[in-house]
Coordinates of C-alpha atoms in Angstrom, one line a residue:
Chain V
X127 CA -34.0 4.8 -21.2
X128 CA -31.0 3.2 -22.7
X129 CA -30.5 0.0 -24.6
X130 CA -27.2 -1.4 -25.7
X131 CA -26.8 -4.5 -27.9
X132 CA -23.7 -6.4 -28.8
X133 CA -23.1 -10.0 -29.8
X134 CA -22.8 -12.5 -27.0
X135 CA -19.7 -14.2 -28.3
X136 CA -17.3 -14.4 -31.2
X137 CA -14.5 -16.6 -32.2
X138 CA -11.4 -15.8 -34.3
X139 CA -8.0 -17.2 -35.0
X140 CA -4.6 -15.9 -34.0
X141 CA -3.3 -13.2 -36.5
X142 CA -6.8 -12.5 -37.9
X143 CA -8.9 -9.3 -37.7
X144 CA -12.2 -9.2 -35.8
X145 CA -14.9 -6.5 -35.6
X146 CA -17.1 -6.3 -32.5
X147 CA -20.3 -4.3 -33.1
X148 CA -22.4 -2.3 -30.6
X149 CA -25.7 -0.6 -31.3
X150 CA -27.3 1.7 -28.8
X151 CA -30.4 3.7 -28.2
X152 CA -30.1 6.5 -25.6
X153 CA -31.8 9.6 -24.3
X154 CA -29.0 12.0 -25.0
X155 CA -25.5 11.1 -26.0
X156 CA -22.1 11.9 -24.6
X157 CA -19.8 9.4 -26.2
X158 CA -19.2 5.7 -26.1
X159 CA -16.6 3.6 -24.3
X160 CA -15.1 0.3 -25.0
X161 CA -13.6 -1.8 -22.1
X162 CA -11.7 -5.1 -22.1
X163 CA -12.3 -7.5 -19.3
X164 CA -10.3 -10.7 -18.8
X165 CA -11.9 -13.4 -16.7
X166 CA -11.6 -12.6 -13.0
X167 CA -10.2 -9.2 -13.6
X168 CA -11.4 -5.6 -13.6
X169 CA -12.5 -3.9 -16.8
X170 CA -9.7 -1.9 -18.4
X171 CA -10.3 1.2 -20.6
X172 CA -9.7 0.8 -24.3
X173 CA -11.3 3.7 -26.1
X174 CA -13.7 6.6 -25.9
X175 CA -15.4 8.0 -29.1
X176 CA -17.5 11.2 -29.0
X177 CA -17.2 12.2 -32.7
X178 CA -18.0 10.2 -35.8
X179 CA -15.2 8.3 -37.4
X180 CA -12.4 5.9 -36.7
X181 CA -9.9 6.3 -34.0
X182 CA -6.8 4.0 -34.2
X183 CA -4.7 3.0 -31.2
X184 CA -2.2 0.4 -32.1
X185 CA -3.8 -2.9 -32.9
X186 CA -7.2 -1.6 -31.6
X187 CA -9.4 0.8 -33.4
X188 CA -12.9 2.1 -32.5
X189 CA -15.5 3.6 -34.8
X190 CA -18.6 5.6 -34.1
X191 CA -21.6 6.7 -36.2
X192 CA -23.9 8.9 -34.1
X193 CA -26.6 9.1 -36.7
X194 CA -26.8 5.3 -36.8
X195 CA -26.4 4.7 -33.1
X196 CA -23.5 2.3 -34.0
X197 CA -20.0 1.6 -32.9
X198 CA -17.5 -1.1 -33.5
X199 CA -14.2 -2.2 -32.0
X200 CA -11.7 -3.5 -34.5
X201 CA -8.9 -5.8 -33.3
X202 CA -6.0 -6.5 -35.7
X203 CA -3.3 -9.1 -35.6
X204 CA -5.1 -11.0 -33.0
X205 CA -3.1 -12.6 -30.1
X206 CA -4.1 -15.3 -27.7
X207 CA -4.1 -12.7 -24.9
X208 CA -6.9 -10.9 -26.7
X209 CA -9.3 -13.6 -25.5
X210 CA -11.5 -11.6 -23.2
X211 CA -14.9 -10.0 -22.8
X212 CA -15.3 -6.6 -24.6
X213 CA -17.8 -4.2 -23.1
X214 CA -19.6 -1.3 -24.8
X215 CA -20.8 1.4 -22.5
X216 CA -22.5 4.8 -22.7
X217 CA -22.8 7.6 -20.2
X218 CA -26.2 8.0 -18.7
X219 CA -28.0 11.3 -19.2
X220 CA -29.9 10.7 -16.0
X221 CA -26.8 11.1 -14.0
X222 CA -25.4 14.1 -16.0
X223 CA -23.3 11.6 -17.9
X224 CA -21.3 10.7 -14.9
X225 CA -22.3 7.1 -14.7
X226 CA -22.0 4.3 -17.3
X227 CA -24.6 1.9 -18.7
X228 CA -22.9 -1.2 -20.0
X229 CA -23.9 -3.7 -22.7
X230 CA -23.9 -7.4 -21.8
X231 CA -20.4 -7.8 -23.3
X232 CA -19.0 -9.8 -26.2
X233 CA -16.9 -12.8 -25.2
X234 CA -14.1 -13.1 -27.7
X235 CA -12.2 -16.4 -28.0
X236 CA -9.0 -16.4 -30.0
X237 CA -7.8 -19.8 -31.0
X238 CA -4.4 -20.9 -32.4
Chain H
X790 CA -5.1 7.9 -14.2
X791 CA -6.2 6.3 -11.0
X792 CA -5.2 3.1 -9.3
X793 CA -8.0 1.4 -7.3
X794 CA -7.6 -1.3 -4.7
X795 CA -10.4 -3.3 -3.0
X796 CA -10.5 -5.4 0.2
X797 CA -11.3 -8.2 0.5
X798 CA -10.6 -9.7 -2.9
X799 CA -13.0 -12.5 -2.2
X800 CA -15.1 -13.9 0.7
X801 CA -17.5 -16.7 1.4
X802 CA -20.3 -15.7 3.8
X803 CA -23.2 -17.2 5.5
X804 CA -26.8 -16.3 4.7
X805 CA -28.1 -13.5 6.9
X806 CA -24.7 -11.9 7.6
X807 CA -23.2 -8.7 6.3
X808 CA -20.0 -7.9 4.5
X809 CA -18.3 -4.5 4.1
X810 CA -16.1 -4.0 1.1
X811 CA -13.4 -1.3 1.1
X812 CA -12.3 0.8 -1.9
X813 CA -9.2 2.9 -1.9
X814 CA -8.1 5.2 -4.7
X815 CA -4.5 6.4 -5.0
X816 CA -5.6 10.0 -5.8
X817 CA -8.4 12.3 -4.9
X818 CA -11.4 11.8 -7.2
X819 CA -14.7 13.6 -7.3
X820 CA -16.9 10.6 -8.4
X821 CA -16.8 7.1 -7.0
X822 CA -19.2 4.3 -7.9
X823 CA -20.2 0.8 -7.0
X824 CA -21.1 -1.8 -9.6
X825 CA -22.3 -5.4 -9.4
X826 CA -21.4 -8.1 -11.9
X827 CA -23.3 -11.3 -11.6
X828 CA -21.9 -14.5 -13.0
X829 CA -21.7 -14.3 -16.8
X830 CA -23.3 -10.9 -16.9
X831 CA -22.2 -7.4 -17.5
X832 CA -21.8 -4.6 -15.0
X833 CA -24.8 -3.0 -13.3
X834 CA -24.5 0.2 -11.4
X835 CA -25.6 0.0 -7.8
X836 CA -25.0 3.6 -6.6
X837 CA -22.9 6.7 -6.8
X838 CA -20.9 7.3 -3.6
X839 CA -21.1 11.0 -2.8
X840 CA -18.6 12.6 -0.5
X841 CA -20.3 14.3 2.4
X842 CA -23.8 13.2 1.5
X843 CA -26.0 10.2 1.0
X844 CA -25.2 7.9 -1.9
X845 CA -27.4 8.0 -5.0
X846 CA -29.0 4.6 -5.7
X847 CA -30.1 3.2 -9.0
X848 CA -33.5 1.6 -9.5
X849 CA -33.7 -1.7 -7.7
X850 CA -31.0 -0.9 -5.1
X851 CA -31.8 0.5 -1.6
X852 CA -29.7 2.0 1.2
X853 CA -30.9 -0.5 3.8
X854 CA -29.5 -3.4 1.7
X855 CA -26.4 -1.7 0.3
X856 CA -25.3 1.1 2.7
X857 CA -22.4 3.1 1.4
X858 CA -19.9 5.4 3.0
X859 CA -17.7 8.1 1.4
X860 CA -15.8 9.8 4.2
X861 CA -13.3 11.5 1.9
X862 CA -12.2 11.9 -1.7
X863 CA -10.1 8.7 -1.8
X864 CA -12.1 6.1 0.1
X865 CA -15.5 4.4 0.1
X866 CA -17.2 1.3 1.5
X867 CA -20.1 -0.8 0.4
X868 CA -21.9 -3.1 2.8
X869 CA -23.9 -6.0 1.5
X870 CA -26.5 -6.5 4.4
X871 CA -28.5 -9.5 5.4
X872 CA -27.0 -11.5 2.6
X873 CA -28.7 -14.2 0.6
X874 CA -27.3 -16.6 -2.1
X875 CA -28.7 -14.1 -4.7
X876 CA -26.2 -11.6 -3.6
X877 CA -23.3 -13.8 -4.8
X878 CA -21.6 -11.7 -7.3
X879 CA -18.5 -9.6 -8.0
X880 CA -18.7 -6.1 -6.6
X881 CA -16.6 -3.5 -8.3
X882 CA -15.5 -0.1 -7.2
X883 CA -15.0 2.6 -9.8
X884 CA -13.7 6.1 -9.9
X885 CA -13.7 8.9 -12.5
X886 CA -10.5 10.6 -13.2
X887 CA -9.7 11.4 -16.9
X888 CA -11.9 8.4 -17.6
X889 CA -13.6 5.8 -15.5
X890 CA -11.3 3.3 -13.8
X891 CA -12.2 0.1 -12.0
X892 CA -10.9 -1.8 -9.0
X893 CA -10.1 -5.5 -9.2
X894 CA -13.4 -6.5 -7.7
X895 CA -14.6 -8.4 -4.7
X896 CA -15.9 -11.9 -5.4
X897 CA -18.6 -12.7 -2.9
X898 CA -20.1 -16.1 -2.4
X899 CA -23.1 -16.5 -0.1
X900 CA -24.0 -20.0 1.2

């Protein structure tokens, strides 16, 4: 089976840095995804990590440690528009890694 | 990339009725999926829509309740049958291209 844990909610102020953690236990592993979902909208792809280490993409970076079953999403220079839910997801081995299992999401609130 | 559209965007339905949601992708994709997102919750996979064969359902979801069609590589439908208030949710279509993309969702309220 698969289990994905992430904090339910976080708060931060504009201009700050925030780190959203995700831990996972899976049968088999084929990478980890991060999605951003604004209220009432579809999830949008942010990052995919399959190898250990940090991948930077503008203000957003994602880190993976396969040995620890751990990932984080790092958001720098926070803006009000970054207020959203951030979803951690892993491909399911049962489907040949074609489907995703999502964590419950972390609601990030950015305040002025 | 893939751009996905869904119809309707929202609906309010009576208990016992059925609603069919349509999903259109702007390019041919091998894999299409249907997810449900209940209020305040994350996404739960309902089924994989297979082109030319029956959909593959996840545990807890059955074909009689959620029949799915996939007539070609760009289109799929999900029907929510014999609805009850517990079916009130957002239903999201998804497709795999270079990564997995999501449609805007259909917000369903069952009275």
